[in-house]
Coordinates of C-alpha atoms in Angstrom, one line a residue:
M1 CA 189.2 113.0 157.9
T2 CA 190.5 109.5 158.2
L3 CA 189.1 106.0 157.4
T4 CA 189.5 105.2 161.1
E5 CA 187.2 108.1 162.0
L6 CA 184.6 106.9 159.5
K7 CA 184.9 103.4 161.0
Y8 CA 184.2 104.9 164.4
I9 CA 181.1 106.8 163.5
V10 CA 179.7 103.7 161.7
A11 CA 180.3 101.7 164.8
V12 CA 178.6 104.2 167.1
A13 CA 175.6 104.5 164.7
R14 CA 175.2 100.7 164.8
A15 CA 175.7 100.2 168.5
R16 CA 174.0 103.4 169.7
H17 CA 176.5 103.4 172.5
F18 CA 180.0 104.9 172.6
G19 CA 181.3 102.2 175.0
H20 CA 180.1 99.3 173.0
A21 CA 181.3 100.9 169.7
A22 CA 184.8 101.3 171.2
E23 CA 184.8 97.6 172.2
S24 CA 183.9 96.6 168.7
C25 CA 186.7 98.7 167.3
F26 CA 189.2 97.4 169.9
V27 CA 190.0 100.9 171.2
A28 CA 189.5 102.8 174.5
Q29 CA 186.3 104.8 174.7
P30 CA 188.1 108.1 175.2
T31 CA 190.1 107.5 172.0
L32 CA 186.9 106.9 170.0
S33 CA 185.1 109.8 171.5
V34 CA 187.9 112.2 170.8
A35 CA 188.2 111.1 167.2
I36 CA 184.5 111.5 166.6
K37 CA 184.5 115.0 168.2
K38 CA 187.5 115.9 166.0
L39 CA 185.5 114.8 162.9
E40 CA 182.4 116.8 164.0
D41 CA 184.6 119.9 164.5
E42 CA 186.2 119.4 161.1
L43 CA 182.8 119.0 159.3
G44 CA 181.1 121.7 161.4
V45 CA 178.1 119.4 162.2
V46 CA 176.8 117.3 165.0
L47 CA 176.6 113.6 164.1
F48 CA 175.2 112.2 167.3
E49 CA 172.9 113.5 170.1
R50 CA 174.4 112.4 173.4
G51 CA 171.9 112.0 176.2
G52 CA 172.1 109.5 179.1
S53 CA 173.0 106.0 178.0
E54 CA 171.3 106.3 174.6
V55 CA 173.0 107.8 171.6
S56 CA 170.9 108.8 168.6
V57 CA 172.0 109.8 165.1
T58 CA 171.1 113.3 163.9
P59 CA 169.3 113.4 160.5
L60 CA 172.4 114.8 158.8
G61 CA 174.5 112.4 160.8
A62 CA 172.5 109.5 159.3
Q63 CA 173.3 110.7 155.8
I64 CA 177.0 111.1 156.6
V65 CA 177.1 107.6 158.3
A66 CA 175.5 106.1 155.2
Q67 CA 178.1 107.7 153.0
A68 CA 180.9 106.5 155.4
E69 CA 179.6 103.0 155.0
R70 CA 179.9 103.2 151.2
V71 CA 183.4 104.6 151.5
L72 CA 184.4 101.7 153.8
E73 CA 182.9 99.2 151.5
Q74 CA 184.8 100.6 148.6
T75 CA 188.0 100.6 150.6
A76 CA 187.4 96.9 151.3
A77 CA 186.9 96.3 147.6
I78 CA 190.2 97.9 146.8
K79 CA 191.9 95.7 149.3
E80 CA 190.1 92.7 147.8
L81 CA 191.3 93.7 144.3
A82 CA 194.9 93.9 145.5
K83 CA 194.5 90.5 147.2
Q84 CA 193.2 88.9 144.0
N85 CA 196.1 90.4 142.0
K86 CA 198.5 88.6 144.3
D87 CA 196.4 85.4 144.2
P88 CA 193.9 85.3 141.3
L89 CA 192.3 82.3 142.9
A90 CA 191.3 84.3 146.0
G91 CA 187.8 85.5 146.1
A92 CA 184.5 84.5 144.5
L93 CA 184.1 83.8 140.8
R94 CA 180.7 84.7 139.3
L95 CA 179.9 81.9 136.9
G96 CA 176.9 81.5 134.5
V97 CA 175.7 78.2 133.0
I98 CA 172.9 77.5 130.5
Y99 CA 169.9 75.6 131.8
T100 CA 170.6 72.4 129.9
I101 CA 174.1 72.1 131.3
G102 CA 173.8 73.3 134.9
P103 CA 172.0 70.4 136.5
Y104 CA 174.4 67.8 135.2
L105 CA 177.7 69.7 135.3
L106 CA 177.5 71.9 138.4
P107 CA 177.3 69.2 141.2
P108 CA 180.6 67.6 140.3
L109 CA 182.2 70.9 139.3
V110 CA 181.4 72.6 142.5
K111 CA 182.7 69.6 144.5
N112 CA 186.0 69.6 142.5
L113 CA 186.5 73.3 143.1
I114 CA 185.8 73.1 146.8
D115 CA 188.3 70.3 147.0
N116 CA 191.0 72.0 145.0
V117 CA 190.5 75.8 145.3
P118 CA 188.4 76.3 148.4
Q119 CA 189.5 80.0 148.5
M120 CA 187.5 80.6 145.3
P121 CA 183.8 80.0 145.9
L122 CA 181.4 80.1 143.0
V123 CA 178.5 82.5 142.7
L124 CA 176.3 80.6 140.2
Q125 CA 173.5 81.7 137.9
E126 CA 171.6 79.6 135.4
N127 CA 170.0 81.4 132.4
F128 CA 169.6 81.4 128.6
T129 CA 172.6 82.0 126.4
V130 CA 171.6 85.5 125.3
R131 CA 171.0 86.6 128.9
L132 CA 174.3 85.2 130.1
L133 CA 176.2 87.1 127.4
E134 CA 174.4 90.3 128.4
L135 CA 175.4 89.8 132.0
L136 CA 179.0 89.1 130.9
R137 CA 179.1 92.4 128.9
Q138 CA 177.6 94.3 131.9
G139 CA 180.3 92.9 134.3
E140 CA 177.6 91.0 136.3
L141 CA 179.3 87.7 135.5
D142 CA 183.0 86.8 135.2
A143 CA 182.6 83.8 133.0
A144 CA 179.9 81.5 131.5
I145 CA 179.6 77.9 130.3
M146 CA 177.4 77.4 127.2
A147 CA 177.2 75.6 123.9
L148 CA 178.2 76.5 120.4
P149 CA 177.2 78.1 118.2
L150 CA 177.1 81.5 119.8
P151 CA 176.1 84.9 118.5
D152 CA 178.9 87.4 117.9
H153 CA 180.2 88.2 121.4
G154 CA 183.8 89.6 121.2
M155 CA 185.0 87.6 124.2
S156 CA 187.7 85.0 124.9
M157 CA 186.6 81.4 124.7
Q158 CA 188.0 78.0 125.4
T159 CA 186.6 74.6 124.5
L160 CA 185.6 72.2 127.3
Y161 CA 184.0 69.1 125.9
D162 CA 181.9 67.6 123.1
E163 CA 178.6 66.0 124.2
P164 CA 176.6 63.6 122.0
F165 CA 172.8 63.5 121.8
V166 CA 170.7 60.4 122.6
V167 CA 167.0 59.6 121.9
A168 CA 164.7 59.0 124.9
M169 CA 161.5 57.1 124.7
P170 CA 159.1 55.0 126.9
K171 CA 160.4 51.5 127.5
S172 CA 157.2 50.3 125.8
H173 CA 158.1 52.0 122.6
P174 CA 158.8 49.6 119.6
W175 CA 162.2 51.2 119.1
A176 CA 163.3 50.6 122.8
K177 CA 165.3 47.5 121.8
R178 CA 167.2 49.2 118.9
T179 CA 170.9 49.7 119.2
E180 CA 170.8 53.0 117.3
I181 CA 168.4 55.4 115.6
S182 CA 168.8 57.7 112.6
A183 CA 167.8 61.3 112.8
A184 CA 165.5 60.8 109.8
D185 CA 163.5 58.3 111.7
L186 CA 162.3 60.9 114.2
K187 CA 160.2 62.8 111.6
T188 CA 157.5 60.1 112.0
E189 CA 157.3 60.5 115.8
T190 CA 155.7 63.0 118.1
M191 CA 158.6 64.9 119.6
L192 CA 158.9 66.9 122.8
L193 CA 161.1 70.0 122.6
L194 CA 162.3 72.7 124.9
G195 CA 160.6 76.1 124.5
N196 CA 161.9 79.1 122.6
G197 CA 165.0 80.6 124.1
H198 CA 166.8 77.4 124.8
C199 CA 169.8 76.9 122.5
F200 CA 169.4 73.1 122.9
R201 CA 166.0 73.4 121.2
D202 CA 167.8 74.9 118.2
Q203 CA 170.4 72.2 118.2
V204 CA 167.8 69.5 118.2
L205 CA 166.0 71.2 115.3
E206 CA 169.2 71.1 113.4
V207 CA 169.4 67.3 114.0
C208 CA 166.0 66.8 112.6
P209 CA 164.9 69.8 110.4
E210 CA 161.5 68.2 109.8
M211 CA 160.6 69.0 113.4
A212 CA 161.0 72.8 112.7
R213 CA 158.1 72.5 110.2
F214 CA 155.8 70.9 112.8
S215 CA 156.9 73.2 115.6
S216 CA 155.9 76.3 113.7
P217 CA 152.4 77.8 114.3
G218 CA 149.9 78.0 111.6
N219 CA 150.8 74.8 109.7
G220 CA 147.5 73.0 110.5
M221 CA 149.1 70.2 112.4
Q222 CA 150.9 70.2 115.8
R223 CA 153.3 67.3 116.2
T224 CA 155.6 68.7 118.8
F225 CA 155.0 69.7 122.4
E226 CA 157.2 72.2 124.3
G227 CA 158.5 71.9 127.9
S228 CA 160.2 74.4 130.2
S229 CA 163.0 72.0 131.3
L230 CA 164.7 68.8 130.2
E231 CA 163.4 67.1 133.4
T232 CA 159.8 68.1 132.7
I233 CA 160.2 66.7 129.2
R234 CA 161.7 63.5 130.5
H235 CA 158.7 62.9 132.7
M236 CA 156.3 63.6 129.8
V237 CA 158.2 61.1 127.7
A238 CA 157.9 58.5 130.5
S239 CA 154.1 59.0 130.5
G240 CA 154.0 58.0 126.8
I241 CA 153.3 61.4 125.2
G242 CA 156.2 61.2 122.8
L243 CA 160.0 61.0 122.3
T244 CA 162.7 63.5 122.9
V245 CA 166.4 64.2 122.3
L246 CA 168.6 64.6 125.4
P247 CA 172.3 65.6 125.9
R248 CA 174.3 62.6 126.9
A249 CA 175.4 64.0 130.3
S250 CA 171.7 64.1 131.4
V251 CA 171.6 60.3 131.1
P252 CA 173.7 58.7 133.9
D253 CA 172.9 55.2 132.7
M254 CA 172.0 54.3 129.1
H255 CA 170.8 50.9 130.3
E256 CA 169.0 51.6 133.5
P257 CA 167.0 48.4 134.3
N258 CA 164.4 49.9 136.6
G259 CA 163.6 53.1 134.9
M260 CA 160.6 54.0 132.8
L261 CA 162.7 55.3 129.9
A262 CA 164.8 53.7 127.2
F263 CA 167.8 55.6 125.7
V264 CA 169.1 54.8 122.2
P265 CA 172.1 56.4 120.6
F266 CA 172.1 58.0 117.2
M267 CA 173.6 56.4 114.1
A268 CA 176.9 58.0 112.9
P269 CA 177.5 60.8 112.3
V270 CA 176.2 61.3 115.8
P271 CA 174.8 64.8 116.5
D272 CA 176.4 66.6 119.4
R273 CA 177.2 70.0 120.9
R274 CA 180.5 71.6 121.8
V275 CA 180.5 73.1 125.3
V276 CA 182.8 76.1 125.9
I277 CA 183.6 78.7 128.6
V278 CA 183.6 82.4 127.7
W279 CA 184.9 85.4 129.5
R280 CA 185.6 89.1 128.9
K281 CA 189.0 89.8 127.4
S282 CA 189.5 92.4 130.1
F283 CA 189.1 89.9 132.9
T284 CA 192.5 89.6 134.6
R285 CA 192.0 86.4 136.7
R286 CA 193.0 83.9 134.1
A287 CA 194.2 81.5 136.7
A288 CA 190.6 81.4 138.0
I289 CA 189.4 80.4 134.5
D290 CA 192.1 77.8 134.2
A291 CA 191.0 76.4 137.6
V292 CA 187.4 76.0 136.4
C293 CA 188.5 74.4 133.1
A294 CA 190.6 71.9 135.1
A295 CA 187.7 71.2 137.4
V296 CA 185.4 70.5 134.4
A297 CA 188.0 68.2 132.9
A298 CA 188.0 66.2 136.2
C299 CA 184.2 65.8 136.1
A300 CA 183.1 62.3 135.3
L301 CA 180.3 63.3 132.9
P302 CA 178.8 60.3 131.3
G303 CA 179.4 59.9 127.5
V304 CA 181.2 63.2 126.9
H305 CA 184.5 63.7 125.2
M306 CA 186.8 66.1 127.1
L307 CA 188.8 68.4 124.8
P308 CA 192.3 69.8 125.1
L309 CA 192.4 73.2 126.8
E310 CA 192.9 75.5 123.9
D311 CA 192.0 79.1 123.4
L312 CA 189.7 79.9 120.6
A313 CA 189.4 83.2 118.6
A314 CA 186.5 85.4 119.7

């Protein structure tokens, strides 16, 4: 049994015609027919019922063809692995990103990678931090971009950038003309937060711990409202429901003249988050990780501070 013979029987099963199958395999029909007959004799089974111009697959033949397809797929995977070993930038990279980073980082990141390493397309997934770490451990993702702090993960990690937070409010709010705001001021305001599961929610609660008290059930007073995305919350703020805290990269222009929102920076020390990329220690395509890091560094994200590329301990 050879891979060529397996390729022939898959081609015949798809074409239901020996002549068309031979053409798709770039061989003469007698060559293909002889090879298939040889395989049938070796296995002691009939794979195809030949009658007139139509060729049908026997029930057992269908099972063997399905297995042959899996073998050929695995063979292609072996070749792809060898190709990637020669060129770590060849082949797709499966990259995860948390929800509060993806919409603002991915558009320029993907463009930079297409321009610089077109042979390495990204397969992207947005999700929560905990879920992305699970997918990394399971081998469903190659790397993920998220924000510190992270739970224990045992993976390699590299810093990307520090991103300050800003306060968003309706332009009609009395604070809209301020040049800066203290975190303590926010305890008197109705705040809009992301729902549970978003790490950015936890980071905002660290900025203003008083909000944690109001966002907990059973306290007799509800002063916070929860949204499913930063864009949903942004629209709620614009409608006058309350204020929110946003990552700086989500605000292209702090002084947008025609918008419905005003954005005011925090007083020093300015709260921020550190964005990193993590990957399994067993992942061998380090050049692919370096390419992503370089592409992130080339992104013109507003207000962020890019960091030197430096490995961190797991």
